[in-house]
Coordinates of C-alpha atoms and ligand atoms in Angstrom, one line a residue:
X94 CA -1.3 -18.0 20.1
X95 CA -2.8 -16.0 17.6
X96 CA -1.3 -12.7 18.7
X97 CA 2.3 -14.1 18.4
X98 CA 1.9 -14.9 14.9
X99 CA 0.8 -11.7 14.0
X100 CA 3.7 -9.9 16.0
X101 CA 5.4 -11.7 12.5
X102 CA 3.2 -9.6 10.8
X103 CA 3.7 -6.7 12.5
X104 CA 7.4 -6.7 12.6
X105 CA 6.7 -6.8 9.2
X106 CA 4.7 -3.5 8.7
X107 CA 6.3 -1.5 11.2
X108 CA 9.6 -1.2 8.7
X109 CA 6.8 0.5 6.4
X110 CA 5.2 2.6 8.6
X111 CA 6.1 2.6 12.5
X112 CA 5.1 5.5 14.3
X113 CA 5.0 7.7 11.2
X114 CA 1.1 7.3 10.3
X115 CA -1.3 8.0 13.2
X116 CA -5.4 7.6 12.7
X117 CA -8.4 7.3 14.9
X118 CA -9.2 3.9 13.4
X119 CA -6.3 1.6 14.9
X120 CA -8.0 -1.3 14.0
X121 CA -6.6 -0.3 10.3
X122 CA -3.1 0.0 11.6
X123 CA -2.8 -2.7 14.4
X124 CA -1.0 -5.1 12.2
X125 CA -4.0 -7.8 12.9
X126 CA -6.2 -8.5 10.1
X127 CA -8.9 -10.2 12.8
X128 CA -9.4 -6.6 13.5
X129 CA -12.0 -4.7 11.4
X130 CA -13.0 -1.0 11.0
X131 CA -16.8 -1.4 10.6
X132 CA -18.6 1.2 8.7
X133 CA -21.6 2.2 7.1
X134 CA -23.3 1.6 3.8
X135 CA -22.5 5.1 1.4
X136 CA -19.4 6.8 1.4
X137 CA -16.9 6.7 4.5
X138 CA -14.1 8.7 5.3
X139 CA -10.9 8.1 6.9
X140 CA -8.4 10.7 7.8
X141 CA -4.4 9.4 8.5
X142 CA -1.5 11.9 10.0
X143 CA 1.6 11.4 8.4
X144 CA 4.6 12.6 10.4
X145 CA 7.4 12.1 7.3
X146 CA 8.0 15.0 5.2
X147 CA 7.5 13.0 2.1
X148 CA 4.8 12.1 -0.4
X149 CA 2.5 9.0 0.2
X150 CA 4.3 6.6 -3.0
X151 CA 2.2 4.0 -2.0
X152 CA -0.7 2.1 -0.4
X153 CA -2.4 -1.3 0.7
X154 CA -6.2 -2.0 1.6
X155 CA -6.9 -5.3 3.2
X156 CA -10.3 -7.3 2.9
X157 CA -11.8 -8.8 6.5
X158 CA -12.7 -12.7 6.8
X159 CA -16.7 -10.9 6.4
X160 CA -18.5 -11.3 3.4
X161 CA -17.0 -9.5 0.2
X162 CA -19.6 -7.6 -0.4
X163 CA -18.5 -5.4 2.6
X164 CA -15.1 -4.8 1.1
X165 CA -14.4 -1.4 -0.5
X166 CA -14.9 -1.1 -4.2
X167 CA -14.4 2.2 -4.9
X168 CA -11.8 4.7 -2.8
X169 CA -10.6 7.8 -3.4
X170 CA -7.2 9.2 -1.2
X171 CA -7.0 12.7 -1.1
X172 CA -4.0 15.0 0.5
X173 CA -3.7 18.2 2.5
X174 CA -1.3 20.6 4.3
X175 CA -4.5 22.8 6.1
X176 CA -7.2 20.3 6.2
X177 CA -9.4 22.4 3.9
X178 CA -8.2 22.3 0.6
X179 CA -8.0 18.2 -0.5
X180 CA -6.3 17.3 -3.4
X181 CA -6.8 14.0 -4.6
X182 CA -3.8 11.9 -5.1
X183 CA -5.0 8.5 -5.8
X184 CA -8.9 6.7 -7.1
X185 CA -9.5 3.5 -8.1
X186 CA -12.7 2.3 -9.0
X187 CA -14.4 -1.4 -9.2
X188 CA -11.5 -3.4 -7.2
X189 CA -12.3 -6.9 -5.9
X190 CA -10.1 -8.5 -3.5
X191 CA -9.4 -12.1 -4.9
X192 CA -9.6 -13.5 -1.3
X193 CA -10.6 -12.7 2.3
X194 CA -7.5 -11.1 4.5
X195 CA -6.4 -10.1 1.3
X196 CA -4.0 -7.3 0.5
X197 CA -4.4 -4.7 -2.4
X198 CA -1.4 -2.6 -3.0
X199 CA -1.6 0.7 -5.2
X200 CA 0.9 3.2 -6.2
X201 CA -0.2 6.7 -5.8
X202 CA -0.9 8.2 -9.3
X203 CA -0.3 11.9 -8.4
X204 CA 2.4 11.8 -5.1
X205 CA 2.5 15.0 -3.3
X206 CA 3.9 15.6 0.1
X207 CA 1.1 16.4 2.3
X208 CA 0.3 16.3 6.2
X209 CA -2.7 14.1 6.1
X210 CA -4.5 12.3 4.3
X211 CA -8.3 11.0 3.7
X212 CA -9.8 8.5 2.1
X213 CA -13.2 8.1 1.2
X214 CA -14.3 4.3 0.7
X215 CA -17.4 2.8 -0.3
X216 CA -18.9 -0.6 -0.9
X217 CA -19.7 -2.0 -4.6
X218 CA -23.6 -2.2 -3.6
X219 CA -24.1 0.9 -1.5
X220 CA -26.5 -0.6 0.7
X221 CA -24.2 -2.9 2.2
X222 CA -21.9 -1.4 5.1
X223 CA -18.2 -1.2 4.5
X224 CA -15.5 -3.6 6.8
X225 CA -11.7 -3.4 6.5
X226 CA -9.5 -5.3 7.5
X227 CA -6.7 -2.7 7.3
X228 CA -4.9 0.0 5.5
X229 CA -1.0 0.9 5.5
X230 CA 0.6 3.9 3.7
X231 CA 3.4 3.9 2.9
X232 CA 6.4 6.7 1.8
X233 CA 8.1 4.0 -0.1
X234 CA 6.8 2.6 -3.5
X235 CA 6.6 -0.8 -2.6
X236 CA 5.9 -2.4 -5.8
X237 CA 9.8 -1.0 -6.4
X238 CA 11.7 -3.4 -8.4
X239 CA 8.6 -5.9 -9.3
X240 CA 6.5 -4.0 -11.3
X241 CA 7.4 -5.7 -14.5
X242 CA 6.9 -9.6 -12.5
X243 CA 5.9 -11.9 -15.2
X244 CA 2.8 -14.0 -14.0
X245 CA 2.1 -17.6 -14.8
X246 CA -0.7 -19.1 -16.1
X247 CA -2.9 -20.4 -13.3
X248 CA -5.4 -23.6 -13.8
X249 CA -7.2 -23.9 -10.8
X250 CA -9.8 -26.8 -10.4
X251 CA -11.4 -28.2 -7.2
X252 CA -11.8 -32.1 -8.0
X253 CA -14.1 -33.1 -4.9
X254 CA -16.4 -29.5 -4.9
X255 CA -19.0 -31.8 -2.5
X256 CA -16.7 -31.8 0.3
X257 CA -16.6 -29.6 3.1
X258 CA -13.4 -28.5 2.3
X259 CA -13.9 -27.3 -1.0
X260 CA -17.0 -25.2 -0.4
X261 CA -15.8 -23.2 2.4
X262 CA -12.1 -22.6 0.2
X263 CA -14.2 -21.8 -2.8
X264 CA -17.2 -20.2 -1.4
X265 CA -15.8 -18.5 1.1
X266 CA -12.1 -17.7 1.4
X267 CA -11.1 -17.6 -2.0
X268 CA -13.2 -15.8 -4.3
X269 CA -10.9 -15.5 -7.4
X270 CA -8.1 -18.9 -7.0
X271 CA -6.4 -17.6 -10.3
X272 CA -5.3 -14.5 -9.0
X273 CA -4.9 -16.0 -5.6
X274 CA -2.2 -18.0 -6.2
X275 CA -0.7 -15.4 -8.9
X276 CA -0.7 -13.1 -6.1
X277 CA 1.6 -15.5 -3.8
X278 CA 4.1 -16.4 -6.9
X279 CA 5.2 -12.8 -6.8
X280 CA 5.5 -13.0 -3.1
X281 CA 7.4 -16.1 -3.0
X282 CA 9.2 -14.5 -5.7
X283 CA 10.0 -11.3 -3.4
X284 CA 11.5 -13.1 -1.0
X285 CA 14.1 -15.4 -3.0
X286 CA 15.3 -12.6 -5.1
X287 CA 16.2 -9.0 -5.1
X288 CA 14.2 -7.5 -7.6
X289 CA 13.0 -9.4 -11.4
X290 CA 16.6 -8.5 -12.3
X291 CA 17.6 -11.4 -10.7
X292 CA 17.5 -14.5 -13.1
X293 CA 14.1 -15.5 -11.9
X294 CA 13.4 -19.3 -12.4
X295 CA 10.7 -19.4 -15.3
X296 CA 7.5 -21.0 -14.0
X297 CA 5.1 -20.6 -16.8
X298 CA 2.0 -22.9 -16.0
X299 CA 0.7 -23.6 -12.6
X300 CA -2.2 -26.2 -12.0
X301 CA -3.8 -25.6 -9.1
X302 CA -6.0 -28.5 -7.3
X303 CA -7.9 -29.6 -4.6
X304 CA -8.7 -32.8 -3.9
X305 CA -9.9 -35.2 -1.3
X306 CA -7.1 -38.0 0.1
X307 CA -5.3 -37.9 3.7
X308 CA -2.5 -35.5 3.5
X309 CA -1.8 -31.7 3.8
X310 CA -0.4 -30.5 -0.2
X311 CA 2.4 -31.8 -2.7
X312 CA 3.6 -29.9 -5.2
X313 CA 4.9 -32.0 -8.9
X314 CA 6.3 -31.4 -12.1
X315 CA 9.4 -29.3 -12.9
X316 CA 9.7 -25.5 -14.0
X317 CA 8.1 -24.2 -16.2
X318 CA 5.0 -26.4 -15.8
X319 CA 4.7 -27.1 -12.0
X320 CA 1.2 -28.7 -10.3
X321 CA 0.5 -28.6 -7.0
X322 CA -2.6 -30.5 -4.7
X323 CA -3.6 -29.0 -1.8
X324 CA -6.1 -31.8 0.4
X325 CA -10.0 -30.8 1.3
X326 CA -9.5 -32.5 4.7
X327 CA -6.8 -30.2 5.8
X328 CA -9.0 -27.3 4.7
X329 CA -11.6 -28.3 6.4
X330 CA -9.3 -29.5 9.5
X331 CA -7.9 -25.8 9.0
X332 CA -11.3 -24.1 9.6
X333 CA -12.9 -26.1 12.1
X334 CA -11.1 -23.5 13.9
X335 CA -11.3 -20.3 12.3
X336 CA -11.8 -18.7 9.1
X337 CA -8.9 -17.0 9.5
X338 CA -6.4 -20.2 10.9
X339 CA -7.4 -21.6 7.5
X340 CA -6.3 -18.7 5.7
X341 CA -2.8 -18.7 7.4
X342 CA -2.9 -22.4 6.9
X343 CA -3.3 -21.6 3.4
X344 CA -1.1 -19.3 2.5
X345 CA 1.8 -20.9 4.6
X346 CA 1.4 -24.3 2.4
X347 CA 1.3 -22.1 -0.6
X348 CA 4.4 -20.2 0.2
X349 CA 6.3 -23.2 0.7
X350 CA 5.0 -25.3 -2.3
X351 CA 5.1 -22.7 -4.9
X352 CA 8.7 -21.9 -3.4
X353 CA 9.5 -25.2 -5.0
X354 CA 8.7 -24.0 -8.0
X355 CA 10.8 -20.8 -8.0
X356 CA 13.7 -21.9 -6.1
X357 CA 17.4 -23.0 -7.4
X358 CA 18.6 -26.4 -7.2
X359 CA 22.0 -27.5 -5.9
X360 CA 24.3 -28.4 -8.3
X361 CA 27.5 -31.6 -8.0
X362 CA 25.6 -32.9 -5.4
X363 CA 23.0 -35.2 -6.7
X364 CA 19.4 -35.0 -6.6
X365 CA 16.1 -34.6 -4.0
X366 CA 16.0 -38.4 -4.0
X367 CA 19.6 -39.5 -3.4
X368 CA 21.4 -36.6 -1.2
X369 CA 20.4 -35.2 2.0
X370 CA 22.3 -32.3 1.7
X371 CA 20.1 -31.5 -1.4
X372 CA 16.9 -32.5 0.0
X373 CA 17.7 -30.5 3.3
X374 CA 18.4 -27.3 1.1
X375 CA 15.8 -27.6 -0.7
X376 CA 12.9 -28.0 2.0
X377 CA 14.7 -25.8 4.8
X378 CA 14.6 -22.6 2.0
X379 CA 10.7 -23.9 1.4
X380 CA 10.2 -23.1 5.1
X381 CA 12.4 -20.2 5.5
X382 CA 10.5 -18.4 2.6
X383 CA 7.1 -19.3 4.4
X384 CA 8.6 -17.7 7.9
X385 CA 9.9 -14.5 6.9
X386 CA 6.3 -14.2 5.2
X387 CA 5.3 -14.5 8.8
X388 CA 2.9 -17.4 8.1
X389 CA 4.4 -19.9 10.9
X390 CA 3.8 -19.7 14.4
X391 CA 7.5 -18.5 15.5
X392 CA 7.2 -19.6 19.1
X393 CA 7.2 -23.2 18.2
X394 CA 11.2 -23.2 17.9
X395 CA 13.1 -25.0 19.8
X396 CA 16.9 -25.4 20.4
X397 CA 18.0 -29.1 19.3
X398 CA 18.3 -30.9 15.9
X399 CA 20.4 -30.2 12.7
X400 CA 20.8 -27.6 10.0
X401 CA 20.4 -31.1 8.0
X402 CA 17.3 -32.0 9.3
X403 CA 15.3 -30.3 6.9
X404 CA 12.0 -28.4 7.2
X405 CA 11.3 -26.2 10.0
X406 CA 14.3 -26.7 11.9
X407 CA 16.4 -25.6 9.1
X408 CA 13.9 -23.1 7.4
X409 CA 14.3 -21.5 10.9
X410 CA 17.7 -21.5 10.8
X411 CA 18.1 -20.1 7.2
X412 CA 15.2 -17.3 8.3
X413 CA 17.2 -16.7 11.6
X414 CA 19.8 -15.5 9.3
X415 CA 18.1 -12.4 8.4
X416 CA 18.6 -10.4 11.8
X417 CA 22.3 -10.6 10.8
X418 CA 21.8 -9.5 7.3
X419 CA 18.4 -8.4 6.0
X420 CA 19.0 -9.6 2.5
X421 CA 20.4 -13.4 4.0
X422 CA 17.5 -15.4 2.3
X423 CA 18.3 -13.8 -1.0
X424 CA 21.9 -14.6 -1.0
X425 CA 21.7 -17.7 0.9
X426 CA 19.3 -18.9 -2.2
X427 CA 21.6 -17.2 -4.1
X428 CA 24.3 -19.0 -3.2
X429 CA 22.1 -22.4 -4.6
X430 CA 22.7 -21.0 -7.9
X431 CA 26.4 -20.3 -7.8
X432 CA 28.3 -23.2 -5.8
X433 CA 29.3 -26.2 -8.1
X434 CA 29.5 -28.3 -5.5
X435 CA 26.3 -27.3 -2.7
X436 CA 27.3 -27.5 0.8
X437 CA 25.7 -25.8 3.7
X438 CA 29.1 -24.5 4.7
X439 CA 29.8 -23.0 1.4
X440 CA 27.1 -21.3 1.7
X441 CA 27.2 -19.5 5.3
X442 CA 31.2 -18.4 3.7
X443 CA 29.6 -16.8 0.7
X444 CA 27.3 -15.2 2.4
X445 CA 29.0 -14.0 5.6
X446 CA 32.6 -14.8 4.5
X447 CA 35.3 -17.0 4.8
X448 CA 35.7 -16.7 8.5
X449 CA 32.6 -17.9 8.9
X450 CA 30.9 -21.3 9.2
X451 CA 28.4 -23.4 9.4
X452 CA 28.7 -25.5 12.9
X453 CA 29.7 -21.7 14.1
X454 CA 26.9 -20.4 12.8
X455 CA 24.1 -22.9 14.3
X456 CA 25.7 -22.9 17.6
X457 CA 25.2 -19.3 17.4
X458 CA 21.5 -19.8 16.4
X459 CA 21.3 -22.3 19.6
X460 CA 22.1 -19.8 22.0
X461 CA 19.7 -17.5 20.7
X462 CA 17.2 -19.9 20.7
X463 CA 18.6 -21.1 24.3
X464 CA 17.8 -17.5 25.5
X465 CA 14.7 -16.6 23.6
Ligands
ZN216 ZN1 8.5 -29.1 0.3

């Protein structure tokens, strides 16, 4: 099962870098973050072939599910056209990953178009041996458009620390929960807009909690000041597996609670509690946002049901969208913000235009799923 969710994943990656990087370490570029490149303690080196005749704008590292004191601290990237003379292009000194499976993206400080590239990596304490999860480079800055993504202010606070739950979110997968879920607001934020142009909803304050009672997360409040509780016992449900199910676990609740917190609501049609229309927008765009992150397990779709039946089977739906029109989510969303009067319908003709509809539109989505 696991390698179907990651094909998510790597659908994802390969618009970044394809066939255009090639390395003698393909645990780094297999898309799978269960995957490490294990090293040594000191200084190791890594040499990638790029095959575009552009500079390396940017990059991303990502941290195993091992211990953090195996993930690279200090990296230096260095070009070259001969494979002699190196120049460096990028260093970075002292970087913690706040979680495991965690990404760090940089942008190359000096950019130069070069035929490969090296970098040299090494662990914080040099006695421990260095394990990645992966690295992707990329010839595209991908921070583009979100460099100037205004953070909120996280509170994060475990009320039950005894259980079981608790200690292995806070002792082992998450080791700063600040930037953790700061990290997944911009994310969130990625996909429902087009760039922090956009008129961004404001979230300001965030509190961040984990507690003990029978239930997976809620989220509560209103923008700016949003809370959110995510349950022990489905953490520790979550890893009973794996380290890593619990991580995708994670991150999949997070993208769809924190959605709530950035997303538009309808407008003429009443609210969460009274419409269905509004409650089915509101939750299918939850879980299309946590789909196109790649952070549900895609093969669980099924024809059947209703573009108002909320959830999955319309998050699907709205995600499905995207193979007509890469940007669908953003205008779909966008769409939340500009009808006076809501209506699913409405919103497929804004996006795709007048001809089209919405009972058109799922019946195409059935046969798709029909044939899948
Ligand atoms: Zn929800």
């Amino acid at each position: 099962m696991k390698r179907i969710l990651f094909l998510t994943f790597a659908l994802l990656f390969l618009t970044c870098q394809g066939q255009d990087v090639k390395t003698d370490y393909p645990q780094l570029t297999d898309n799978d973050p269960t995957t490490y490149y294990i090293g040594k303690a000191g200084k190791n080196k890594m040499t990638f072939q790029v095959s575009y005749n552009s500079p390396v704008l940017s990059y991303k590292i990502y941290s195993s599910g091992e211990k953090p004191a195996h993930d690279p601290a200090n990296w230096t990237l260095k070009g070259s056209n001969d494979g002699k003379k190196w120049t460096v292009v990028d260093e970075r000194k002292n970087q913690k990953f706040c979680s495991r499976f965690q990404e760090i993206l940089c942008i190359v400080q000096q950019p130069a178009t070069y035929k490969q590239y090296i970098f040299e990596l090494s662990t914080a304490n040099k006695k421990e041996n260095l394990i990645i999860a992966g690295i992707l480079l990329s010839d595209k800055n991908l921070l583009a458009g979100w460099e100037n993504f205004k953070y909120p202010e996280v509170n994060f606070e475990s009320l039950d620390p005894e259980t079981a739950g608790s200690k292995i979110y806070c002792e082992t997968l998450v080791q700063n929960p600040d930037e953790y879920v700061k990290y997944h607001t911009q994310k969130v934020a990625e996909i429902l807009y087009f760039s922090t142009e956009d008129p961004i909803v404001d979230v300001q304050h965030i509190d961040y909690t984990l507690k003990n009672y029978d239930g997976i997360s809620a989220k509560g409040g209103n923008s700016p000041n949003i809370n959110n509780v995510y349950s022990t016992r489905h953490i520790e449900n979550s890893a009973n597996e794996s380290l890593h199910k619990l991580d995708f676990e994670t991150r999949g609740v997070l993208y769809h609670e924190l959605t709530h917190g950035y997303q538009y609501a309808p407008k003429g049609i009443g609210n969460y509690g009274n419409n269905k229309t509004f409650w089915a927008c509101t939750e299918g765009i939850a879980d299309a946002v946590r789909a196109e992150a790649g952070l549900f397990d895609m093969s669980t779709r099924r024809p059947g049901g209703n573009w108002m039946n909320g959830y999955r089977t319309t998050g699907f739906f709205i995600q499905w969208l995207t193979t007509k029109d890469p940007d669908a989510i953003r205008k779909f969303h966008r769409t939340v913000k500009d009808l006076e009067v809501w209506s699913f319908d409405g919103a497929i003709k804004e996006v795709f235009g007048p001809e089209a509809g919405i009972e058109g539109m799922w019946n195409e989505y059935q046969e798709f799923l029909k044939k899948k």
